């Protein structure tokens, strides 16, 4: 006498077999869709709140690498965002965005600053030097750039623009009298590749020529 084998699923009203696996799968899909909808709505609400909180704008005029730029910007725009997103000067890098790595270093009126922590409105009327403005108009490398190349002062190169700009500022400030002083006053610029020996040697070699260069002078 044959044994009756129980069905692994049951049929729903439409004649479709419903199994435990298909039921759980359908439930999970529905749940995921619902959560995605909630998350999407939350993101839209947050974005709207940010837009509602902002909305104020300001006119700024800056001289960047010798060229005057006039823009109307959201008051929350950082100098870093202005350089990269508005003016396409992408040599200034985005690093930590907290002023701790130095990848975004530029010179403002000859002084080193972290552009990620500086609002563009705060720089109104200032003279800004980025890595794009370090070489001569004819394309000749600045002595500091040439020294970085000669002494292998970089590896991956991501931090190099900030390192070079900061090195020029360090020399102009008078803080490059010894290797120890250079290491101290360049400590705000991090190199995750560990090229500090080459960086220090480059600054030592280029300091005299950098002193006499026009780049990085006080306004």
Coordinates of C-alpha atoms in Angstrom, one line a residue:
X1 CA 0.0 0.0 0.0
X2 CA 1.5 3.3 -1.0
X3 CA 2.3 6.0 1.5
X4 CA 0.9 9.4 1.0
X5 CA 3.6 12.0 0.8
X6 CA 2.5 15.3 2.4
X7 CA 2.7 18.4 0.2
X8 CA 5.6 20.8 0.8
X9 CA 3.4 23.7 0.3
X10 CA -0.2 24.7 0.1
X11 CA -2.1 26.3 -2.7
X12 CA -3.5 29.8 -2.3
X13 CA -6.7 30.9 -3.8
X14 CA -5.1 31.4 -7.3
X15 CA -3.7 27.9 -7.4
X16 CA -0.2 28.9 -6.7
X17 CA 1.8 26.8 -4.2
X18 CA 2.9 28.8 -1.2
X19 CA 6.0 27.4 0.6
X20 CA 7.6 28.6 3.8
X21 CA 10.6 29.8 1.8
X22 CA 8.5 31.9 -0.7
X23 CA 6.4 33.3 2.2
X24 CA 9.5 34.5 4.1
X25 CA 11.1 35.8 0.9
X26 CA 8.1 37.8 0.1
X27 CA 7.8 39.2 3.6
X28 CA 11.5 40.2 3.6
X29 CA 11.1 41.9 0.2
X30 CA 8.1 43.8 1.3
X31 CA 9.8 44.8 4.5
X32 CA 12.9 46.0 2.7
X33 CA 10.8 48.1 0.3
X34 CA 8.9 49.7 3.2
X35 CA 12.2 50.5 5.0
X36 CA 13.7 51.9 1.8
X37 CA 10.6 54.1 1.4
X38 CA 10.9 55.4 5.0
X39 CA 14.7 56.0 4.6
X40 CA 14.1 57.9 1.3
X41 CA 11.4 60.1 2.9
X42 CA 13.7 60.8 5.9
X43 CA 16.6 61.8 3.5
X44 CA 14.2 64.2 1.7
X45 CA 13.0 65.6 4.9
X46 CA 16.6 66.2 6.2
X47 CA 17.6 67.8 2.9
X48 CA 14.6 70.1 3.0
X49 CA 15.4 71.1 6.6
X50 CA 19.0 72.0 5.5
X51 CA 17.6 74.0 2.6
X52 CA 15.1 75.8 4.8
X53 CA 17.8 76.6 7.4
X54 CA 20.1 78.0 4.8
X55 CA 19.2 80.2 1.9
X56 CA 21.3 83.1 2.8
X57 CA 23.9 84.2 0.2
X58 CA 26.8 86.6 0.2
X59 CA 28.9 88.3 -2.5
X60 CA 32.6 87.5 -2.3
X61 CA 35.6 88.8 -4.3
X62 CA 39.0 87.0 -4.0
X63 CA 42.2 87.2 -5.9
X64 CA 43.3 83.6 -6.4
X65 CA 46.6 82.9 -8.0
X66 CA 46.6 86.5 -9.4
X67 CA 43.1 86.3 -10.9
X68 CA 40.1 88.1 -9.4
X69 CA 37.0 86.0 -8.9
X70 CA 33.6 87.4 -7.9
X71 CA 30.9 85.0 -6.9
X72 CA 27.6 85.0 -5.0
X73 CA 27.7 82.0 -2.7
X74 CA 25.8 80.3 0.0
X75 CA 27.1 81.6 3.4
X76 CA 28.0 78.0 4.4
X77 CA 30.3 77.5 1.4
X78 CA 33.9 76.7 2.5
X79 CA 36.9 78.1 0.7
X80 CA 37.8 74.5 -0.2
X81 CA 34.4 73.9 -1.8
X82 CA 34.7 77.2 -3.7
X83 CA 38.1 76.3 -5.0
X84 CA 37.2 72.7 -6.1
X85 CA 33.5 72.9 -6.9
X86 CA 33.1 76.4 -8.2
X87 CA 36.4 77.2 -9.7
X88 CA 37.7 73.8 -10.7
X89 CA 41.0 74.3 -8.9
X90 CA 41.2 70.7 -7.8
X91 CA 44.9 70.7 -6.8
X92 CA 43.8 71.6 -3.3
X93 CA 42.7 68.2 -1.9
X94 CA 39.9 67.0 0.3
X95 CA 41.4 65.1 3.2
X96 CA 39.9 64.8 6.7
X97 CA 37.6 67.9 6.4
X98 CA 38.4 68.6 10.0
X99 CA 41.7 70.6 9.7
X100 CA 43.8 67.8 10.9
X101 CA 45.7 66.5 7.8
X102 CA 46.7 69.6 5.9
X103 CA 45.8 68.2 2.4
X104 CA 43.7 71.4 1.8
X105 CA 46.4 73.9 2.8
X106 CA 46.5 77.1 0.9
X107 CA 48.1 80.5 1.5
X108 CA 45.8 83.4 2.4
X109 CA 47.6 86.7 2.3
X110 CA 50.8 84.7 2.7
X111 CA 49.7 82.7 5.7
X112 CA 49.0 79.0 5.7
X113 CA 45.4 78.1 6.4
X114 CA 43.2 75.0 6.2
X115 CA 40.7 75.8 3.5
X116 CA 38.3 73.2 4.7
X117 CA 37.8 75.1 8.0
X118 CA 37.6 78.6 6.3
X119 CA 34.3 79.9 5.0
X120 CA 34.7 81.5 1.6
X121 CA 33.0 84.6 3.0
X122 CA 35.8 84.9 5.6
X123 CA 38.3 85.2 2.7
X124 CA 36.5 88.0 1.0
X125 CA 39.0 90.5 -0.3
X126 CA 42.0 88.2 0.4
X127 CA 44.8 87.0 -1.9
X128 CA 44.8 83.2 -2.1
X129 CA 47.6 81.0 -3.4
X130 CA 46.9 77.4 -4.3
X131 CA 49.2 74.8 -5.8
X132 CA 48.1 75.9 -9.3
X133 CA 49.6 79.3 -8.6
X134 CA 53.0 78.1 -7.4
X135 CA 54.8 77.6 -10.7
X136 CA 55.6 80.5 -12.9
X137 CA 53.3 81.7 -15.7
X138 CA 55.8 80.2 -18.2
X139 CA 55.4 76.8 -16.5
X140 CA 58.7 76.8 -14.7
X141 CA 58.5 74.9 -11.4
X142 CA 58.9 76.7 -8.2
X143 CA 62.1 75.8 -6.4
X144 CA 60.1 73.9 -3.7
X145 CA 58.4 71.8 -6.4
X146 CA 61.7 71.0 -8.0
X147 CA 63.2 70.0 -4.7
X148 CA 60.3 67.7 -3.9
X149 CA 60.9 65.9 -7.1
X150 CA 64.7 65.7 -6.6
X151 CA 64.4 64.3 -3.0
X152 CA 61.4 62.1 -3.6
X153 CA 59.2 64.1 -1.2
X154 CA 56.1 62.2 -2.1
X155 CA 54.8 58.7 -2.9
X156 CA 51.1 58.5 -3.8
X157 CA 51.1 62.3 -4.2
X158 CA 47.7 63.0 -2.7
X159 CA 49.1 65.1 0.2
X160 CA 51.8 66.7 -2.0
X161 CA 50.0 69.9 -3.1
X162 CA 49.3 70.8 0.5
X163 CA 52.8 69.8 1.6
X164 CA 54.4 72.1 -1.0
X165 CA 52.2 75.0 -0.3
X166 CA 52.7 74.6 3.4
X167 CA 56.5 74.2 2.9
X168 CA 56.6 77.6 1.1
X169 CA 54.6 79.2 3.9
X170 CA 56.8 77.6 6.5
X171 CA 60.0 79.0 4.9
X172 CA 58.4 82.5 4.5
X173 CA 57.4 82.4 8.2
X174 CA 61.1 81.9 9.1
X175 CA 60.5 78.4 10.5
X176 CA 62.9 76.5 8.4
X177 CA 66.2 77.1 10.2
X178 CA 66.9 73.5 11.0
X179 CA 65.5 70.0 10.3
X180 CA 64.0 69.8 13.8
X181 CA 62.2 73.2 13.3
X182 CA 60.9 72.1 9.9
X183 CA 59.5 68.9 11.3
X184 CA 57.8 70.8 14.1
X185 CA 56.3 73.5 11.9
X186 CA 55.3 71.0 9.1
X187 CA 53.6 68.6 11.6
X188 CA 50.2 69.8 10.6
X189 CA 50.7 68.2 7.1
X190 CA 50.3 64.4 7.3
X191 CA 51.9 62.0 4.8
X192 CA 50.3 58.6 5.1
X193 CA 53.1 57.2 2.8
X194 CA 55.7 58.4 5.3
X195 CA 57.8 60.5 2.9
X196 CA 58.8 62.9 5.7
X197 CA 62.6 62.4 5.2
X198 CA 62.4 63.5 1.6
X199 CA 60.0 66.4 2.5
X200 CA 62.4 67.7 5.1
X201 CA 65.4 67.4 2.8
X202 CA 63.5 69.2 0.0
X203 CA 62.6 72.1 2.3
X204 CA 66.2 72.4 3.5
X205 CA 67.4 72.6 -0.1
X206 CA 64.8 75.0 -1.4
X207 CA 64.6 77.4 1.5
X208 CA 67.0 80.0 0.2
X209 CA 65.4 80.2 -3.2
X210 CA 62.0 80.2 -1.6
X211 CA 62.9 83.1 0.6
X212 CA 63.5 85.2 -2.5
X213 CA 60.5 84.0 -4.5
X214 CA 57.4 86.1 -4.9
X215 CA 55.1 83.2 -4.1
X216 CA 53.7 83.3 -0.6
X217 CA 54.6 86.8 0.3
X218 CA 52.5 88.8 2.7
X219 CA 50.0 91.2 1.1

